[in-house]
């Protein structure tokens, strides 16, 4: 009897202590979060809010991830500050990823203007611009009511996503590109390095620099219990479900096999054969079934064999989680992995994160000579959404919406969003990057709970990719881009799950792309494509 | 008086004209038009209908749709019939079990889809965890094309079996005890009584359930949309899903309308067939 009571008392005390500890951790985290947010709020430029805005409301459409989820989360977080600032407020309409296009486009097609601002993906730009759905924002840069933000700080490839030609349409927010993440502790372990050398016959590359090296490392660790939990672990983690954004993996993976440097003094010059990835800029014939793309898909499928089969049904959150929980030795993804790895509720790998620029390839296909070139090729990417705000032409609250988006784009608020991982806002400005390129400091990151070496690796990987890589992959910005990508997504899924061969999948994709191009008007599509990649017909 | 009474029918006629006839005619116009980015740009004649026949994706989704309808309806009706026979007797806790059995019917299909996502999660879902614990091979529920099809069908069957169960049970309970007493004199075999007495008597009910389920199954959208995203590839994409993508995502509403008319024709044919069959049965 006494023993039972004792057990009960001990259990109650332990539970209470646990709850207290959990609560104190959460509150401590929230205190720090609020304290740093308040500092950012005080430091950020506020412009001169128009008194007429008091009591006004506008509506923002955003990708649905909830009040503490990526991209939508910061809108909830900053709303009380915005209300304090202006006396105005805004409604947040969350739209699931799979329904973004139809919900937003139908509002714009019908001219309803229900959404005053849209925090959407960059792949909508072709449709936005050609249909005249969003307003240019240059006029706001001179408007004294608007907070000032630093456009020149944004890394060039991302800055171009916010613009069309020389005109600005988007407000600075998120900066997407995929890099390689790996387990620093595992790859640097001398025991594993020795075993790798014995098996593969060369020193383990840390970090792997090409996809061929990534495969060697991933296949070496796949099936081994490298996290010492008693069960075999995996090499790679990817998200390959249809509609799960898996096609972005293929884009960043295939770029170095396809994007060839131009001969002569300027390797970045766009010609019919060089620095092109999507279409032939003379004929608008798809390049998606070029030998470089096919080789890349085969190689990607081989790499996929070194991860769990379940990832063919994963969306990106599941793939991130698998890596962050310490079950895969590598993944390649967006900046979210870097920031989420530092949150104890999401990650078990804090202090163990390694990061490197997106790998290159050991060879690339020269479309002019129709032959493979046996040289390493490195191509930077901006794949993903780079979620950011634009203003609907049909909005009757354009100025107020512009004020909010300008304020969110200020260096202090934007950088705060970057360093707090749950926001989903990824680094891409000089005030996020470290010297000598940028002017952020590791202390900025450490102050929010980052492990110093993790932060250094993470930020340096992005700086190296965007500032030092010789080439970059163009973003597809033509009308119908979501449809082209949806078709690609399905064919890739068919290939990786063995329903059709890689060649057949990409040939069919090219055929389907041709049908879309013909339906939307080949001449018009070609002109927009040429303009979007800076191709000058000779 | 009779003429005055007709006035009360006018709201109903207005409703039908506004919300049934007008959309039907308007969508026919759209199906016969060239539509780019949601705007009608010209007359297309029958080209949107002709396009269906050359579109291999259309045939793929139609094939899965037919496969889904046959498998899901067959399993649902057989299970519903079996459960109705089991619960059509006096037993303790009968009301509780009947209520429990019908629960899935009251959930929205999209919620059922999300439930399926959790159940079939290949790493942490309870089904694979259980299989793992028992030392059995785990299922690639959502990543393998064949398993994904089975998962979609299983979830649909789980949701709609109670519907078949309720209707067939009502049919069974409407049968008179005297019929069974007479049948018991003729035969002692339960199977023979079922085959020669019960089943023929409830056949119209089973036919009605089957018809309603077929029509409904042709329209399935939520479950594959949420559970598999139509994949891998398009292996679990249904015709309605394809129409949705073409019409509302790709804004190719002319083609989407043409396919919607095709789907309507199929369901109408099914309806007419069953209507004729059941009329013959009653006569």
CSV table of N, CA and C in Angstrom, one decimal, chain B residues 111-195:
chain,number,residue,atom,x,y,z
B,111,UNK,N,-11.6,14.6,-45.1
B,111,UNK,CA,-11.1,14.2,-43.7
B,111,UNK,C,-10.7,12.8,-43.7
B,112,UNK,N,-11.5,12.0,-44.4
B,112,UNK,CA,-11.1,10.5,-44.5
B,112,UNK,C,-9.8,10.4,-45.2
B,113,UNK,N,-9.6,11.2,-46.3
B,113,UNK,CA,-8.4,11.2,-47.0
B,113,UNK,C,-7.2,11.5,-46.1
B,114,UNK,N,-7.3,12.5,-45.3
B,114,UNK,CA,-6.2,12.8,-44.4
B,114,UNK,C,-6.0,11.7,-43.3
B,115,UNK,N,-7.0,11.1,-42.9
B,115,UNK,CA,-6.9,10.0,-42.0
B,115,UNK,C,-6.1,8.9,-42.7
B,116,UNK,N,-6.4,8.7,-43.9
B,116,UNK,CA,-5.7,7.7,-44.7
B,116,UNK,C,-4.2,8.0,-44.8
B,117,UNK,N,-3.9,9.3,-45.0
B,117,UNK,CA,-2.5,9.7,-45.1
B,117,UNK,C,-1.8,9.3,-43.8
B,118,UNK,N,-2.4,9.5,-42.7
B,118,UNK,CA,-1.8,9.1,-41.4
B,118,UNK,C,-1.6,7.6,-41.3
B,119,UNK,N,-2.7,6.9,-41.6
B,119,UNK,CA,-2.7,5.4,-41.5
B,119,UNK,C,-1.7,4.8,-42.4
B,120,UNK,N,-1.6,5.3,-43.6
B,120,UNK,CA,-0.8,4.6,-44.6
B,120,UNK,C,0.7,5.2,-44.7
B,121,UNK,N,1.0,6.1,-43.8
B,121,UNK,CA,2.3,6.6,-43.8
B,121,UNK,C,3.3,5.5,-43.6
B,122,UNK,N,4.2,5.4,-44.6
B,122,UNK,CA,5.1,4.2,-44.6
B,122,UNK,C,6.1,4.1,-43.6
B,123,UNK,N,6.5,5.2,-42.9
B,123,UNK,CA,7.5,5.2,-41.9
B,123,UNK,C,6.8,5.1,-40.5
B,124,UNK,N,5.8,6.0,-40.3
B,124,UNK,CA,5.3,6.0,-38.9
B,124,UNK,C,3.8,5.7,-38.8
B,125,UNK,N,3.2,5.4,-39.9
B,125,UNK,CA,1.8,5.0,-39.9
B,125,UNK,C,1.5,3.8,-39.1
B,126,UNK,N,0.4,3.7,-38.4
B,126,UNK,CA,0.1,2.6,-37.5
B,126,UNK,C,0.0,1.2,-38.2
B,127,UNK,N,-0.3,1.2,-39.5
B,127,UNK,CA,-0.4,-0.1,-40.2
B,127,UNK,C,1.0,-0.7,-40.4
B,128,UNK,N,1.9,0.1,-40.9
B,128,UNK,CA,3.3,-0.4,-41.0
B,128,UNK,C,3.9,-0.7,-39.7
B,129,UNK,N,3.6,0.2,-38.7
B,129,UNK,CA,4.2,-0.1,-37.4
B,129,UNK,C,3.8,-1.4,-36.9
B,130,UNK,N,2.5,-1.7,-37.1
B,130,UNK,CA,1.9,-3.0,-36.6
B,130,UNK,C,2.6,-4.1,-37.4
B,131,UNK,N,2.7,-4.0,-38.7
B,131,UNK,CA,3.3,-5.0,-39.5
B,131,UNK,C,4.8,-5.2,-39.1
B,132,UNK,N,5.4,-4.1,-38.8
B,132,UNK,CA,6.9,-4.2,-38.4
B,132,UNK,C,7.0,-4.9,-37.1
B,133,UNK,N,6.0,-4.6,-36.2
B,133,UNK,CA,6.1,-5.2,-34.8
B,133,UNK,C,5.8,-6.7,-34.9
B,134,UNK,N,5.0,-7.1,-35.9
B,134,UNK,CA,4.6,-8.5,-36.0
B,134,UNK,C,5.7,-9.3,-36.9
B,135,UNK,N,6.7,-8.5,-37.3
B,135,UNK,CA,7.7,-9.1,-38.1
B,135,UNK,C,7.3,-9.4,-39.6
B,136,UNK,N,6.2,-8.7,-40.0
B,136,UNK,CA,5.7,-9.0,-41.4
B,136,UNK,C,6.2,-7.9,-42.3
B,137,UNK,N,6.3,-8.2,-43.6
B,137,UNK,CA,6.8,-7.2,-44.5
B,137,UNK,C,5.8,-6.0,-44.6
B,138,UNK,N,6.4,-4.8,-44.6
B,138,UNK,CA,5.7,-3.6,-44.6
B,138,UNK,C,5.1,-3.3,-46.0
B,139,UNK,N,4.0,-2.5,-46.1
B,139,UNK,CA,3.5,-2.2,-47.4
B,139,UNK,C,4.0,-0.8,-47.9
B,140,UNK,N,4.2,-0.8,-49.2
B,140,UNK,CA,4.6,0.5,-49.8
B,140,UNK,C,3.3,1.2,-50.2
B,141,UNK,N,2.5,1.6,-49.2
B,141,UNK,CA,1.1,2.0,-49.4
B,141,UNK,C,0.9,3.1,-50.4
B,142,UNK,N,1.8,4.1,-50.3
B,142,UNK,CA,1.6,5.3,-51.2
B,142,UNK,C,2.7,5.5,-52.2
B,143,UNK,N,3.8,4.8,-52.1
B,143,UNK,CA,4.9,5.0,-53.1
B,143,UNK,C,4.9,4.0,-54.2
B,144,UNK,N,4.2,2.9,-54.1
B,144,UNK,CA,4.2,1.9,-55.1
B,144,UNK,C,2.9,2.0,-55.9
B,145,UNK,N,2.9,2.0,-57.2
B,145,UNK,CA,1.7,2.2,-58.0
B,145,UNK,C,0.6,1.2,-57.6
B,146,UNK,N,0.9,-0.1,-57.5
B,146,UNK,CA,-0.2,-1.0,-57.2
B,146,UNK,C,-0.8,-0.9,-55.8
B,147,UNK,N,0.2,-0.6,-54.9
B,147,UNK,CA,-0.3,-0.4,-53.5
B,147,UNK,C,-1.1,0.8,-53.3
B,148,UNK,N,-0.6,1.9,-54.1
B,148,UNK,CA,-1.3,3.2,-54.0
B,148,UNK,C,-2.8,3.0,-54.4
B,149,UNK,N,-3.0,2.3,-55.5
B,149,UNK,CA,-4.3,2.0,-56.0
B,149,UNK,C,-5.2,1.3,-55.0
B,150,UNK,N,-4.5,0.3,-54.4
B,150,UNK,CA,-5.2,-0.5,-53.4
B,150,UNK,C,-5.6,0.4,-52.2
B,151,UNK,N,-4.7,1.3,-51.8
B,151,UNK,CA,-4.9,2.2,-50.6
B,151,UNK,C,-6.1,3.1,-50.9
B,152,UNK,N,-6.2,3.7,-52.1
B,152,UNK,CA,-7.3,4.6,-52.4
B,152,UNK,C,-8.6,3.8,-52.4
B,153,UNK,N,-8.6,2.6,-52.9
B,153,UNK,CA,-9.8,1.8,-52.9
B,153,UNK,C,-10.2,1.4,-51.5
B,154,UNK,N,-9.2,1.0,-50.7
B,154,UNK,CA,-9.5,0.6,-49.3
B,154,UNK,C,-10.1,1.7,-48.5
B,155,UNK,N,-9.6,2.9,-48.7
B,155,UNK,CA,-10.2,4.1,-47.9
B,155,UNK,C,-11.6,4.3,-48.4
B,156,UNK,N,-11.8,4.3,-49.7
B,156,UNK,CA,-13.2,4.5,-50.2
B,156,UNK,C,-14.1,3.5,-49.7
B,157,UNK,N,-13.7,2.2,-49.7
B,157,UNK,CA,-14.5,1.1,-49.2
B,157,UNK,C,-14.9,1.3,-47.7
B,158,UNK,N,-13.8,1.7,-47.0
B,158,UNK,CA,-14.1,1.9,-45.6
B,158,UNK,C,-15.1,3.0,-45.3
B,159,UNK,N,-15.1,4.1,-46.1
B,159,UNK,CA,-16.0,5.1,-45.9
B,159,UNK,C,-17.5,4.7,-46.4
B,160,UNK,N,-17.6,4.0,-47.5
B,160,UNK,CA,-18.9,3.8,-48.1
B,160,UNK,C,-19.6,2.5,-47.8
B,161,UNK,N,-18.9,1.5,-47.2
B,161,UNK,CA,-19.5,0.3,-46.8
B,161,UNK,C,-20.7,0.5,-45.9
B,162,UNK,N,-20.6,1.4,-44.9
B,162,UNK,CA,-21.7,1.7,-44.0
B,162,UNK,C,-23.0,2.1,-44.8
B,163,UNK,N,-22.8,2.9,-45.9
B,163,UNK,CA,-23.9,3.3,-46.7
B,163,UNK,C,-24.7,2.1,-47.2
B,164,UNK,N,-23.9,1.2,-47.8
B,164,UNK,CA,-24.5,-0.1,-48.4
B,164,UNK,C,-25.1,-0.9,-47.2
B,165,UNK,N,-24.5,-0.9,-46.1
B,165,UNK,CA,-24.9,-1.7,-45.0
B,165,UNK,C,-26.3,-1.1,-44.5
B,166,UNK,N,-26.4,0.2,-44.3
B,166,UNK,CA,-27.7,0.7,-43.8
B,166,UNK,C,-28.8,0.5,-44.7
B,167,UNK,N,-28.6,0.7,-46.0
B,167,UNK,CA,-29.7,0.5,-47.0
B,167,UNK,C,-30.2,-0.9,-47.1
B,168,UNK,N,-29.2,-1.8,-47.2
B,168,UNK,CA,-29.5,-3.2,-47.3
B,168,UNK,C,-30.1,-3.8,-46.0
B,169,UNK,N,-29.6,-3.3,-44.9
B,169,UNK,CA,-30.2,-3.7,-43.6
B,169,UNK,C,-31.7,-3.3,-43.5
B,170,UNK,N,-32.0,-2.0,-44.0
B,170,UNK,CA,-33.4,-1.6,-44.0
B,170,UNK,C,-34.2,-2.5,-44.9
B,171,UNK,N,-33.6,-2.9,-46.0
B,171,UNK,CA,-34.3,-3.8,-46.9
B,171,UNK,C,-34.6,-5.1,-46.3
B,172,UNK,N,-33.6,-5.7,-45.6
B,172,UNK,CA,-33.8,-6.9,-44.9
B,172,UNK,C,-34.8,-6.9,-43.8
B,173,UNK,N,-34.8,-5.7,-43.1
B,173,UNK,CA,-35.8,-5.6,-42.0
B,173,UNK,C,-37.2,-5.4,-42.4
B,174,UNK,N,-37.4,-5.0,-43.7
B,174,UNK,CA,-38.7,-4.8,-44.2
B,174,UNK,C,-39.3,-6.2,-44.7
B,175,UNK,N,-38.5,-7.2,-44.7
B,175,UNK,CA,-39.1,-8.5,-45.1
B,175,UNK,C,-39.9,-9.1,-44.0
B,176,UNK,N,-41.0,-9.7,-44.4
B,176,UNK,CA,-41.9,-10.3,-43.4
B,176,UNK,C,-41.4,-11.6,-42.8
B,177,UNK,N,-41.6,-11.9,-41.5
B,177,UNK,CA,-41.1,-13.1,-40.9
B,177,UNK,C,-41.9,-14.3,-41.5
B,178,UNK,N,-43.1,-14.1,-41.9
B,178,UNK,CA,-43.9,-15.2,-42.5
B,178,UNK,C,-43.2,-15.9,-43.6
B,179,UNK,N,-42.5,-15.1,-44.4
B,179,UNK,CA,-41.8,-15.6,-45.6
B,179,UNK,C,-40.8,-16.6,-45.2
B,180,UNK,N,-40.0,-16.2,-44.1
B,180,UNK,CA,-39.0,-17.1,-43.6
B,180,UNK,C,-39.6,-18.4,-43.0
B,181,UNK,N,-40.7,-18.2,-42.3
B,181,UNK,CA,-41.3,-19.3,-41.6
B,181,UNK,C,-41.7,-20.3,-42.7
B,182,UNK,N,-42.3,-19.8,-43.8
B,182,UNK,CA,-42.7,-20.7,-44.9
B,182,UNK,C,-41.4,-21.3,-45.5
B,183,UNK,N,-40.4,-20.5,-45.7
B,183,UNK,CA,-39.2,-21.1,-46.4
B,183,UNK,C,-38.5,-22.1,-45.5
B,184,UNK,N,-38.6,-21.9,-44.2
B,184,UNK,CA,-38.0,-22.9,-43.3
B,184,UNK,C,-38.6,-24.2,-43.4
B,185,UNK,N,-39.9,-24.3,-43.7
B,185,UNK,CA,-40.6,-25.6,-43.9
B,185,UNK,C,-40.0,-26.3,-45.1
B,186,UNK,N,-39.7,-25.5,-46.2
B,186,UNK,CA,-39.3,-26.0,-47.5
B,186,UNK,C,-37.8,-26.5,-47.4
B,187,UNK,N,-37.0,-25.7,-46.6
B,187,UNK,CA,-35.5,-25.9,-46.6
B,187,UNK,C,-34.9,-25.6,-45.3
B,188,UNK,N,-33.9,-26.4,-44.9
B,188,UNK,CA,-33.3,-26.2,-43.6
B,188,UNK,C,-32.0,-25.5,-43.8
B,189,UNK,N,-31.5,-25.4,-45.1
B,189,UNK,CA,-30.2,-24.7,-45.3
B,189,UNK,C,-30.3,-23.2,-45.3
B,190,UNK,N,-29.5,-22.6,-44.5
B,190,UNK,CA,-29.5,-21.1,-44.5
B,190,UNK,C,-29.1,-20.5,-45.8
B,191,UNK,N,-28.1,-21.1,-46.5
B,191,UNK,CA,-27.6,-20.7,-47.8
B,191,UNK,C,-28.7,-20.7,-48.8
B,192,UNK,N,-29.5,-21.8,-48.8
B,192,UNK,CA,-30.6,-22.0,-49.8
B,192,UNK,C,-31.7,-20.9,-49.5
B,193,UNK,N,-32.0,-20.7,-48.3
B,193,UNK,CA,-33.0,-19.7,-47.9
B,193,UNK,C,-32.5,-18.3,-48.4
B,194,UNK,N,-31.2,-18.0,-48.2
B,194,UNK,CA,-30.6,-16.7,-48.7
B,194,UNK,C,-30.7,-16.7,-50.2
B,195,UNK,N,-30.3,-17.8,-50.8
B,195,UNK,CA,-30.2,-17.7,-52.3
B,195,UNK,C,-31.6,-17.7,-53.0
